Coordinates of C-alpha atoms in Angstrom, one line a residue:
Chain A
M15 CA 29.2 2.7 -11.0
K16 CA 27.0 5.0 -8.9
R17 CA 24.5 3.2 -6.8
L18 CA 21.4 4.6 -5.0
S19 CA 23.3 4.5 -1.7
D20 CA 25.8 7.1 -3.2
I21 CA 23.1 9.7 -3.9
G22 CA 20.5 11.3 -1.6
E23 CA 16.8 10.8 -2.3
D24 CA 16.4 14.5 -3.0
A25 CA 19.1 14.5 -5.7
L26 CA 17.8 11.3 -7.2
I27 CA 14.3 12.5 -7.6
R28 CA 15.5 15.7 -9.1
K29 CA 17.6 13.8 -11.6
L30 CA 14.7 11.4 -12.4
L31 CA 12.1 14.0 -13.0
K32 CA 14.2 16.3 -15.1
G33 CA 12.5 16.8 -18.4
F34 CA 9.2 15.3 -17.4
P35 CA 6.6 17.7 -18.6
T36 CA 4.6 19.0 -15.6
G37 CA 2.9 21.9 -17.4
E38 CA -0.6 20.7 -16.8
L39 CA 0.0 20.4 -13.0
H40 CA -0.8 23.3 -10.7
T41 CA 2.2 22.1 -8.5
G42 CA 4.5 19.3 -9.7
P43 CA 6.6 16.8 -7.9
G44 CA 8.6 18.2 -5.0
D45 CA 5.9 19.2 -2.6
D46 CA 4.1 16.8 -0.1
C47 CA 1.5 16.2 -2.8
A48 CA 1.1 17.1 -6.5
V49 CA -1.7 19.6 -7.1
V50 CA -4.1 19.4 -10.0
D51 CA -6.5 22.3 -10.9
P52 CA -9.7 20.9 -12.4
G53 CA -10.6 24.4 -13.6
R54 CA -13.3 25.1 -10.9
G55 CA -14.1 24.0 -7.4
R56 CA -11.5 22.5 -5.0
L57 CA -8.0 21.7 -6.1
R58 CA -7.1 18.0 -6.2
L59 CA -4.1 16.6 -4.3
L60 CA -2.3 13.5 -5.6
K61 CA 0.0 11.4 -3.5
T62 CA 1.7 8.0 -3.6
D63 CA 3.8 6.5 -0.8
A64 CA 5.1 3.1 0.2
I65 CA 6.2 1.4 3.4
V66 CA 8.6 -1.6 3.4
E67 CA 9.0 -4.4 5.8
G68 CA 12.4 -4.1 7.6
V69 CA 12.6 -0.4 6.7
H70 CA 9.4 1.2 7.9
F71 CA 8.0 -1.6 10.0
L72 CA 9.4 -4.8 11.6
P73 CA 8.1 -8.2 10.6
E74 CA 6.7 -8.6 14.1
A75 CA 4.7 -5.3 14.1
P76 CA 1.0 -5.9 14.4
A77 CA -0.6 -6.0 11.0
S78 CA -3.3 -3.5 11.9
K79 CA -0.7 -1.0 13.0
V80 CA 1.1 -1.4 9.7
G81 CA -2.1 -0.8 7.8
W82 CA -2.8 2.3 10.0
K83 CA 0.6 3.6 9.3
A84 CA 0.4 3.1 5.5
A85 CA -2.8 5.1 5.4
A86 CA -1.8 7.7 8.0
R87 CA 1.4 8.6 6.1
V88 CA -0.6 9.6 3.0
L89 CA -3.2 11.5 5.1
S90 CA -0.4 13.4 6.8
D91 CA 0.7 14.6 3.3
F92 CA -2.8 15.9 2.6
A93 CA -2.7 17.6 6.0
A94 CA 0.6 19.3 5.0
M95 CA -1.1 21.0 2.1
G96 CA -4.1 22.1 4.2
G97 CA -6.2 19.5 2.5
Q98 CA -8.5 16.5 3.3
P99 CA -8.4 12.9 2.1
E100 CA -10.9 11.8 -0.6
Y101 CA -10.0 8.4 -2.2
L102 CA -7.3 6.0 -1.4
M103 CA -6.0 2.9 -3.1
V104 CA -3.7 0.3 -1.6
T105 CA -1.4 -2.2 -3.3
V106 CA 0.0 -4.9 -1.2
A107 CA 3.1 -7.0 -2.4
L108 CA 3.5 -10.0 -0.1
A109 CA 5.1 -13.4 -0.2
A110 CA 2.6 -16.2 -0.9
D111 CA 3.2 -17.8 2.5
T112 CA 1.9 -14.7 4.3
P113 CA -1.0 -15.6 6.6
V114 CA -4.4 -14.4 5.3
K115 CA -5.1 -13.1 8.8
W116 CA -2.1 -10.8 8.5
V117 CA -3.5 -9.1 5.4
E118 CA -6.9 -8.9 7.0
G119 CA -5.3 -7.2 10.0
L120 CA -3.5 -4.8 7.6
Y121 CA -6.8 -3.8 5.9
R122 CA -8.5 -3.5 9.4
G123 CA -5.9 -0.9 10.4
F124 CA -6.2 0.8 7.1
R125 CA -9.9 1.0 7.5
R126 CA -9.8 2.3 11.1
C127 CA -7.5 5.1 10.0
L128 CA -9.9 6.2 7.2
E129 CA -12.9 5.9 9.5
K130 CA -11.3 8.2 12.0
H131 CA -9.7 10.7 9.7
G132 CA -11.7 10.5 6.5
G133 CA -11.2 9.1 3.0
T134 CA -12.8 6.3 1.0
L135 CA -11.0 3.1 -0.1
A136 CA -11.3 3.1 -3.9
G137 CA -9.3 0.1 -4.8
G138 CA -7.2 -2.7 -3.5
E139 CA -4.7 -4.8 -5.3
T140 CA -2.5 -7.7 -4.1
T141 CA 0.5 -9.1 -5.8
S142 CA 3.2 -11.6 -4.7
V143 CA 6.8 -11.1 -4.0
P144 CA 9.4 -13.9 -4.2
K145 CA 9.8 -15.9 -1.0
G146 CA 12.2 -14.1 1.4
S147 CA 11.5 -10.7 -0.1
A148 CA 10.3 -7.8 2.0
A149 CA 6.6 -6.9 2.0
V150 CA 5.8 -3.6 0.3
I151 CA 2.6 -1.7 1.0
S152 CA 2.0 1.1 -1.4
V153 CA -0.8 3.6 -0.9
A154 CA -1.9 6.1 -3.5
G155 CA -4.5 8.7 -2.8
E156 CA -6.4 11.7 -3.8
G157 CA -7.3 14.6 -1.6
S158 CA -8.8 18.0 -2.1
V159 CA -8.2 21.5 -0.8
G160 CA -9.9 24.8 -1.2
R161 CA -8.1 27.2 -3.5
R162 CA -7.5 29.7 -0.7
E163 CA -6.5 27.1 1.8
L164 CA -3.7 25.5 -0.2
V165 CA -0.4 25.8 1.5
L166 CA 2.7 24.9 -0.5
R167 CA 6.1 23.9 0.9
S168 CA 7.7 26.8 -1.1
G169 CA 5.6 29.7 0.2
G170 CA 7.9 30.8 3.1
K171 CA 9.6 34.2 3.2
P172 CA 12.4 35.6 5.4
G173 CA 10.9 36.8 8.7
D174 CA 8.2 34.1 8.9
V175 CA 7.7 32.5 12.2
L176 CA 8.5 28.7 12.2
A177 CA 6.3 26.5 14.3
V178 CA 5.7 22.8 14.8
T179 CA 2.7 20.8 16.0
G180 CA 3.1 18.2 18.8
R181 CA 6.4 17.0 20.1
L182 CA 9.3 15.6 18.2
G183 CA 11.6 12.6 18.7
G184 CA 11.2 9.1 20.0
S185 CA 8.7 8.0 17.3
I186 CA 10.5 4.7 17.0
R187 CA 9.3 3.7 20.4
G188 CA 5.8 3.1 18.9
R189 CA 4.3 6.4 17.7
H190 CA 5.5 5.8 14.2
L191 CA 2.9 3.0 13.9
S192 CA 0.0 4.8 15.6
F193 CA 0.3 8.5 15.0
S194 CA -2.6 10.8 14.1
P195 CA -2.2 12.7 10.9
R196 CA -2.7 16.4 11.7
L197 CA -5.5 17.0 9.3
A198 CA -7.6 19.3 11.4
E199 CA -4.5 21.3 12.3
G200 CA -3.4 21.5 8.7
Q201 CA -6.8 22.6 7.4
W202 CA -7.1 25.2 10.1
L203 CA -3.6 26.6 9.3
G204 CA -4.6 26.7 5.7
K205 CA -7.7 28.7 6.5
M206 CA -5.7 31.1 8.7
G207 CA -3.3 31.8 5.9
A208 CA -0.2 29.9 6.9
R209 CA 2.5 30.6 4.2
A210 CA 4.4 27.3 3.9
M211 CA 3.9 23.8 5.4
M212 CA 5.2 20.3 5.2
D213 CA 5.0 17.2 7.4
L214 CA 8.0 16.0 9.3
S215 CA 8.9 12.5 8.1
D216 CA 12.7 12.6 8.0
G217 CA 13.2 14.7 11.2
L218 CA 13.4 18.4 11.6
A219 CA 17.2 18.4 10.9
M220 CA 16.5 17.1 7.4
D221 CA 13.1 18.6 6.7
L222 CA 13.5 22.2 8.0
P223 CA 16.4 22.9 5.5
R224 CA 14.1 21.5 2.8
L225 CA 11.2 23.8 3.7
A226 CA 13.6 26.8 3.8
A227 CA 15.3 25.9 0.5
A228 CA 11.9 25.4 -1.2
G229 CA 11.2 29.1 -0.5
S230 CA 14.7 30.2 -1.2
S231 CA 15.1 31.2 2.4
G232 CA 17.5 30.3 5.2
F233 CA 16.4 29.6 8.8
E234 CA 17.3 30.1 12.4
L235 CA 16.2 27.4 14.8
E236 CA 16.0 28.2 18.5
A237 CA 16.9 24.7 19.8
G238 CA 15.7 25.4 23.3
L239 CA 12.2 25.9 22.0
V240 CA 11.9 22.6 20.1
P241 CA 9.1 20.6 21.9
R242 CA 10.6 17.2 22.7
S243 CA 8.9 13.9 23.4
R244 CA 9.4 12.7 26.9
G245 CA 12.9 11.4 27.5
C246 CA 14.2 12.7 24.2
S247 CA 17.5 14.6 23.8
L248 CA 17.6 17.5 21.4
K249 CA 19.5 15.4 19.0
E250 CA 16.8 12.8 19.0
A251 CA 14.1 15.4 18.6
L252 CA 15.9 16.8 15.6
S253 CA 17.0 13.5 13.9
D254 CA 14.8 10.6 14.9
G255 CA 12.4 11.3 12.1
E256 CA 8.9 9.8 11.5
D257 CA 7.3 12.5 13.7
Y258 CA 4.5 13.2 11.2
E259 CA 4.0 16.6 12.8
L260 CA 3.5 19.7 10.8
L261 CA 6.2 22.2 10.3
V262 CA 4.7 25.6 9.3
A263 CA 5.9 29.1 8.3
I264 CA 3.6 31.9 9.3
Q265 CA 3.8 35.6 8.5
P266 CA 4.8 37.5 11.6
R267 CA 1.7 39.7 11.5
K268 CA -0.5 36.5 11.6
W269 CA 1.4 34.6 14.2
Q270 CA -0.2 36.2 17.3
R271 CA -3.7 35.6 16.1
I272 CA -3.0 32.0 15.1
S273 CA -1.2 31.4 18.4
D274 CA -4.1 33.0 20.4
E275 CA -6.9 31.2 18.5
W276 CA -5.3 27.8 18.3
P277 CA -8.1 25.4 19.2
E278 CA -7.6 23.6 22.5
D279 CA -8.3 20.1 21.1
F280 CA -5.5 20.4 18.6
A281 CA -2.0 19.1 19.1
M282 CA -0.1 22.0 20.6
L283 CA 1.6 24.5 18.3
T284 CA 5.1 25.7 19.3
R285 CA 7.2 28.5 17.8
I286 CA 10.7 27.2 17.1
G287 CA 12.5 29.8 15.0
L288 CA 12.4 32.0 12.0
L289 CA 13.0 31.9 8.2
T290 CA 15.9 34.2 7.3
E291 CA 17.5 35.6 4.1
S292 CA 19.9 32.7 3.8
G293 CA 22.0 30.1 5.6
G294 CA 20.9 27.7 8.3
K295 CA 21.7 28.2 11.9
L296 CA 20.9 26.3 15.0
D297 CA 21.7 28.2 18.2
G298 CA 23.4 25.1 19.5
G299 CA 25.9 25.6 16.8
W300 CA 25.3 22.6 14.5
E301 CA 27.3 24.1 11.7
H302 CA 26.6 21.2 9.2
F303 CA 23.1 22.6 8.9
S304 CA 24.5 25.3 6.6
G305 CA 25.9 22.7 4.3
R306 CA 22.5 20.9 4.1
V307 CA 20.7 24.1 3.2
A308 CA 23.2 24.9 0.5
S309 CA 23.0 21.4 -1.1
S310 CA 19.3 20.6 -0.7
G311 CA 17.9 22.5 -3.6
R312 CA 14.6 21.3 -4.7
P313 CA 13.1 19.2 -1.9
S314 CA 11.7 15.7 -2.3
N315 CA 8.3 14.9 -1.1
Chain B
M19 CA -3.3 -21.4 9.2
K20 CA -4.5 -20.1 5.9
R21 CA -1.9 -18.5 3.7
L22 CA -2.2 -16.3 0.7
S23 CA -1.2 -19.2 -1.5
D24 CA -4.3 -21.1 -0.3
I25 CA -6.7 -18.5 -1.5
G26 CA -7.2 -16.9 -5.0
E27 CA -6.7 -13.2 -5.5
D28 CA -10.4 -12.7 -6.4
A29 CA -11.5 -14.3 -3.1
L30 CA -8.9 -12.5 -1.1
I31 CA -9.8 -9.0 -2.4
R32 CA -13.5 -9.8 -1.9
K33 CA -12.7 -10.7 1.7
L34 CA -10.6 -7.7 2.4
L35 CA -12.9 -5.1 0.9
K36 CA -16.0 -6.5 2.7
G37 CA -17.5 -3.8 4.8
F38 CA -15.5 -0.9 3.4
P39 CA -17.9 1.9 2.6
T40 CA -17.9 2.6 -1.1
G41 CA -21.0 4.7 -1.2
E42 CA -19.3 7.8 -2.5
L43 CA -17.9 5.9 -5.5
H44 CA -19.6 5.7 -8.8
T45 CA -18.0 2.2 -9.2
G46 CA -16.1 0.6 -6.4
P47 CA -13.3 -2.0 -6.3
G48 CA -13.8 -5.0 -8.6
D49 CA -13.6 -3.3 -12.1
D50 CA -10.4 -2.4 -13.9
C51 CA -10.5 1.0 -12.3
A52 CA -12.6 2.6 -9.6
V53 CA -14.8 5.4 -10.9
V54 CA -15.5 8.7 -9.1
D55 CA -18.2 11.1 -10.2
P56 CA -17.2 14.6 -9.5
G57 CA -20.7 15.8 -10.1
R58 CA -20.2 17.3 -13.5
G59 CA -17.9 16.9 -16.5
R60 CA -16.0 13.7 -17.1
L61 CA -15.9 10.8 -14.7
R62 CA -12.6 10.1 -13.0
L63 CA -10.9 6.8 -13.1
L64 CA -8.6 5.7 -10.3
K65 CA -6.1 2.8 -10.5
T66 CA -3.1 1.4 -8.6
D67 CA -0.9 -1.5 -9.8
A68 CA 2.5 -2.9 -8.9
I69 CA 5.1 -5.0 -10.7
V70 CA 7.6 -7.1 -8.8
E71 CA 11.1 -8.2 -9.8
G72 CA 11.1 -12.0 -10.3
V73 CA 7.3 -12.0 -10.8
H74 CA 6.5 -9.5 -13.5
F75 CA 10.0 -8.9 -14.8
L76 CA 13.4 -10.7 -14.5
P77 CA 16.3 -8.9 -12.9
E78 CA 18.1 -8.9 -16.3
A79 CA 15.2 -7.1 -18.1
P80 CA 16.2 -3.7 -19.5
A81 CA 15.2 -1.1 -17.0
S82 CA 13.5 1.1 -19.7
K83 CA 11.2 -1.8 -20.6
V84 CA 10.4 -2.4 -17.0
G85 CA 9.4 1.3 -16.7
W86 CA 7.3 1.1 -19.9
K87 CA 5.5 -2.0 -18.6
A88 CA 4.8 -0.4 -15.2
A89 CA 3.1 2.6 -16.9
A90 CA 1.4 0.6 -19.8
R91 CA -0.3 -1.8 -17.4
V92 CA -2.1 1.1 -15.7
L93 CA -2.9 2.8 -19.1
S94 CA -4.3 -0.6 -20.2
D95 CA -6.8 -0.4 -17.3
F96 CA -7.9 3.1 -18.3
A97 CA -8.4 1.7 -21.9
A98 CA -10.5 -1.1 -20.5
M99 CA -13.0 1.5 -19.2
G100 CA -13.1 3.5 -22.4
G101 CA -11.0 6.2 -20.8
Q102 CA -7.8 8.1 -21.2
P103 CA -4.8 8.7 -18.8
E104 CA -4.5 12.0 -16.9
Y105 CA -2.0 11.8 -14.0
L106 CA 0.4 9.1 -12.9
M107 CA 2.6 8.6 -9.9
V108 CA 5.3 6.1 -9.5
T109 CA 6.7 4.6 -6.3
V110 CA 10.0 2.7 -6.7
A111 CA 11.1 0.4 -3.8
L112 CA 14.7 -0.7 -4.6
A113 CA 17.8 -2.0 -2.8
A114 CA 20.3 0.7 -2.0
D115 CA 22.9 -1.0 -4.2
T116 CA 20.8 -0.6 -7.3
P117 CA 22.7 1.3 -9.9
V118 CA 21.4 4.9 -10.4
K119 CA 21.5 4.2 -14.2
W120 CA 19.0 1.4 -13.7
V121 CA 16.5 3.8 -12.1
E122 CA 17.2 6.4 -14.8
G123 CA 16.4 3.8 -17.4
L124 CA 13.2 2.9 -15.6
Y125 CA 12.0 6.5 -15.6
R126 CA 13.0 6.8 -19.3
G127 CA 10.8 3.9 -20.2
F128 CA 8.0 5.3 -18.1
R129 CA 8.3 8.6 -19.8
R130 CA 8.3 7.2 -23.3
C131 CA 5.1 5.3 -22.5
L132 CA 3.4 8.5 -21.4
E133 CA 4.8 10.5 -24.3
K134 CA 3.4 8.0 -26.7
H135 CA 0.1 7.2 -25.0
G136 CA -0.7 10.3 -22.9
G137 CA -0.6 11.1 -19.2
T138 CA 1.4 13.5 -17.0
L139 CA 3.8 12.2 -14.3
A140 CA 2.5 13.9 -11.1
G141 CA 4.8 12.4 -8.5
G142 CA 7.8 10.2 -8.0
E143 CA 8.8 8.5 -4.8
T144 CA 11.7 6.2 -4.0
T145 CA 12.2 4.1 -1.0
S146 CA 14.7 1.3 -0.1
V147 CA 14.1 -2.4 0.4
P148 CA 16.5 -4.6 2.4
K149 CA 19.4 -6.1 0.5
G150 CA 18.3 -9.2 -1.4
S151 CA 14.6 -8.2 -1.5
A152 CA 12.8 -8.0 -4.9
A153 CA 12.3 -4.5 -6.4
V154 CA 8.7 -3.3 -6.5
I155 CA 7.5 -0.6 -8.8
S156 CA 4.1 0.7 -7.9
V157 CA 2.1 3.0 -10.2
A158 CA -1.0 4.9 -9.3
G159 CA -2.9 6.9 -11.7
E160 CA -5.9 8.9 -12.5
G161 CA -7.7 8.9 -15.8
S162 CA -11.0 10.2 -17.1
V163 CA -13.8 9.1 -19.3
G164 CA -16.9 10.8 -20.7
R165 CA -20.1 9.7 -18.9
R166 CA -21.6 8.1 -22.0
E167 CA -18.3 6.4 -23.0
L168 CA -17.7 4.6 -19.7
V169 CA -17.7 0.8 -20.1
L170 CA -17.9 -1.4 -17.0
R171 CA -16.8 -5.0 -16.7
S172 CA -20.3 -5.8 -15.5
G173 CA -22.4 -4.5 -18.3
G174 CA -22.6 -7.7 -20.5
K175 CA -25.9 -9.4 -21.2
P176 CA -26.7 -12.9 -22.6
G177 CA -26.6 -12.7 -26.4
D178 CA -23.8 -10.1 -26.5
V179 CA -21.0 -10.8 -29.0
L180 CA -17.6 -11.4 -27.4
A181 CA -14.6 -10.0 -29.2
V182 CA -10.9 -9.4 -28.5
T183 CA -8.3 -7.0 -29.9
G184 CA -5.0 -8.2 -31.2
R185 CA -3.7 -11.7 -30.8
L186 CA -3.3 -13.8 -27.6
G187 CA -0.6 -15.9 -26.1
G188 CA 3.2 -15.9 -26.1
S189 CA 3.5 -12.6 -24.4
I190 CA 6.3 -13.9 -22.2
R191 CA 8.6 -14.0 -25.3
G192 CA 8.8 -10.2 -25.0
R193 CA 5.6 -8.5 -25.7
H194 CA 4.7 -8.3 -21.9
L195 CA 7.5 -5.7 -21.6
S196 CA 6.7 -3.7 -24.7
F197 CA 3.0 -3.9 -25.4
S198 CA 0.8 -1.0 -26.5
P199 CA -2.1 -0.3 -24.2
R200 CA -5.2 -0.3 -26.4
L201 CA -6.4 3.2 -25.5
A202 CA -7.6 4.3 -28.9
E203 CA -9.5 1.0 -29.3
G204 CA -11.0 1.2 -25.9
Q205 CA -12.1 4.8 -26.3
W206 CA -13.6 4.1 -29.7
L207 CA -15.5 1.0 -28.3
G208 CA -16.8 3.2 -25.5
K209 CA -18.1 5.8 -28.0
M210 CA -19.7 3.1 -30.1
G211 CA -21.6 1.8 -27.1
A212 CA -19.7 -1.4 -26.1
R213 CA -21.5 -3.0 -23.2
A214 CA -18.7 -4.6 -21.1
M215 CA -15.0 -4.5 -21.3
M216 CA -11.8 -5.5 -19.4
D217 CA -8.2 -5.9 -20.2
L218 CA -6.7 -9.4 -20.4
S219 CA -4.0 -9.6 -17.9
D220 CA -4.4 -13.2 -16.5
G221 CA -5.3 -14.9 -19.8
L222 CA -8.6 -15.4 -21.5
A223 CA -9.2 -18.6 -19.5
M224 CA -9.2 -16.7 -16.3
D225 CA -10.5 -13.3 -17.4
L226 CA -13.4 -14.3 -19.7
P227 CA -15.2 -16.1 -16.8
R228 CA -14.6 -12.9 -14.7
L229 CA -16.2 -10.7 -17.3
A230 CA -19.2 -13.1 -17.7
A231 CA -19.6 -13.4 -13.9
A232 CA -19.4 -9.7 -13.4
G233 CA -22.5 -9.4 -15.6
S234 CA -24.2 -12.5 -14.1
S235 CA -23.9 -14.2 -17.5
G236 CA -22.3 -17.4 -18.8
F237 CA -20.3 -17.6 -22.0
E238 CA -19.6 -19.7 -25.0
L239 CA -16.2 -19.5 -26.5
E240 CA -15.5 -20.6 -30.1
A241 CA -12.0 -21.8 -29.6
G242 CA -11.3 -21.9 -33.3
L243 CA -11.8 -18.2 -33.6
V244 CA -9.4 -17.1 -30.9
P245 CA -6.7 -15.1 -32.6
R246 CA -3.4 -16.6 -31.6
S247 CA 0.1 -15.1 -31.7
R248 CA 2.4 -16.7 -34.1
G249 CA 3.4 -20.2 -33.0
C250 CA 1.0 -20.4 -30.0
S251 CA -1.2 -23.3 -29.3
L252 CA -4.8 -22.7 -28.2
K253 CA -3.8 -23.5 -24.6
E254 CA -1.1 -20.9 -24.7
A255 CA -3.4 -18.3 -26.3
L256 CA -5.9 -19.0 -23.5
S257 CA -3.6 -19.3 -20.5
D258 CA -0.3 -17.5 -21.0
G259 CA -1.7 -14.3 -19.7
E260 CA -0.2 -10.7 -19.9
D261 CA -1.8 -10.1 -23.3
Y262 CA -3.1 -6.7 -22.3
E263 CA -5.6 -6.9 -25.1
L264 CA -9.2 -5.8 -24.6
L265 CA -12.0 -8.3 -24.1
V266 CA -15.3 -6.7 -25.0
A267 CA -19.0 -7.6 -25.0
I268 CA -21.1 -5.9 -27.7
Q269 CA -24.9 -5.9 -28.3
P270 CA -25.7 -8.1 -31.3
R271 CA -27.4 -5.2 -33.1
K272 CA -24.3 -3.1 -32.8
W273 CA -21.8 -5.7 -33.7
Q274 CA -22.1 -5.4 -37.5
R275 CA -21.5 -1.7 -37.4
I276 CA -18.6 -1.9 -35.0
S277 CA -17.0 -4.6 -37.1
D278 CA -17.5 -2.7 -40.4
E279 CA -16.3 0.6 -39.1
W280 CA -13.4 -0.7 -37.1
P281 CA -10.5 1.7 -38.0
E282 CA -7.7 0.2 -40.1
D283 CA -4.9 1.5 -37.8
F284 CA -6.4 -0.2 -34.8
A285 CA -5.2 -3.7 -33.5
M286 CA -7.6 -6.1 -35.2
L287 CA -10.9 -7.0 -33.6
T288 CA -12.0 -10.6 -33.6
R289 CA -15.3 -12.2 -32.6
I290 CA -14.6 -15.2 -30.3
G291 CA -18.0 -16.1 -28.9
L292 CA -21.1 -15.1 -27.0
L293 CA -22.3 -14.3 -23.6
T294 CA -25.0 -16.8 -22.5
E295 CA -27.6 -17.2 -19.8
S296 CA -25.3 -19.3 -17.6
G297 CA -22.4 -21.7 -17.5
G298 CA -19.2 -21.5 -19.4
K299 CA -18.5 -23.6 -22.4
L300 CA -15.5 -23.8 -24.7
D301 CA -16.2 -25.8 -27.8
G302 CA -13.0 -27.7 -27.3
G303 CA -14.6 -29.2 -24.2
W304 CA -12.6 -27.6 -21.4
E305 CA -15.1 -28.6 -18.7
H306 CA -13.3 -26.9 -15.9
F307 CA -14.4 -23.6 -17.2
S308 CA -17.8 -24.2 -15.8
G309 CA -16.3 -24.5 -12.3
R310 CA -14.4 -21.3 -12.7
V311 CA -17.5 -19.4 -13.6
A312 CA -19.4 -20.8 -10.7
S313 CA -16.7 -19.9 -8.2
S314 CA -15.4 -16.6 -9.5
G315 CA -18.1 -14.4 -8.2
R316 CA -17.0 -10.7 -7.9
P317 CA -14.0 -10.3 -10.1
S318 CA -10.8 -8.7 -9.0
N319 CA -9.3 -5.9 -10.9

């Protein structure tokens, strides 16, 4: 019998969503957010995401940081579409012996994140899990984006410049609980006409092939250019994951202007490679990248 | 140290949401759904909800019924506002050794529920929980309702007729996994000008005091009128919970017409009592109801 551990998340989601009608959606499952077109005005972005104790945070993590992370992950997905947060809802599934103070801390962190980055809490729900079960914090949210500012994961074309915000790797040392979603950067890139974008949650080594595949492209990564967090090896920068930085594809003719006008108070933007016709190549010679590109097909969000 | 088990869900949510700005919301947390006013056209309904293995379903429950229930619970909340479902997103947190077939079954049930009752799946997300942890299925959704058809939980006034759809009690024998959300009934009641409404998830004994308190009213329940499922005692009908029927308050002058014109293909509508100035009274003499009314304050959703 096939179990979830035998099948990747991308393949699973593809399998599960097969046959679901998505006709009414502007953009269905597979991007960082689903996109709904209300007919006029801004497009609406829909997103759901969950973090799990023992998987995305340790039991001893400060509750307020867990709350921050739960909110910031969803905000990062809005950023990746060029959008802004509007309404968020949080569902907390916790054991009955959880201290009330812990849940209060969680909400405090959640609130701080919205106060800093935008968004209104529209609903909260609590439910219990059996004793000994991991806590699950699920966040669902709605954002919005101007029609001309929307950036899909699938918009990249061969020749586009690939760039990332910030520095990659080493998130596990603490940043994964306190990162800033790149909302201003994402919105600005949307306005400037970036062609494809996603946020880096599983690491560049997993996510870059997804972005390329979503636009039916290949890629060339110049490993020496990848901006690494202090003390991180290239391998860590590519594979640690949970960077929550933006990976963006930009038309060559727009790159110079975007690079020149990049606001000083933004996280830095670094060119790291190119989209190509096909295949995946890292100049360090990580041949298995090619395999990943070939098999990744429709990306998960 | 206070733990979640020492504090009711209503009190907890009240505590957690204190101070969160809800100014931009038409209706904030505390009703079956949050309501957003986009400025023109229909109002938007936002809802999130989760079901947990060992709490809301047993490990041996058929996966497709679990998926149905996860979707139907959220649809039932849209029904309780007089609304209809639009977009749903599902987040599944499961152990890695869960059979793929189980998740496929879950999505199949989810899909059947949307096919029958409306709504588009806008996103799916899977994540893992540590081995031995309970599965959590979280559903977030967006619905809509016409401005004049919106029914809040808080709209009841003393003198209003209280009524319920369907029959109460005994849901645990199977109906809790296969119930029909009362969307047609809720929408019709909204059009006919029902004054307050909610769906019965925790049982009439818990939920009626919430509806009354939300409108700063008391209530009188005529126990003999409560429509019971076959073989259920009054106590079971009041306390079993998970009925997912609608509890509605209707102006006396509208009751006759609603009762006369109630469509034949709807679940039956039964008058069960009245909203009053204050207090809570069940003609069987369940005095503890009064206490519940006094302490329930702002209801949870």
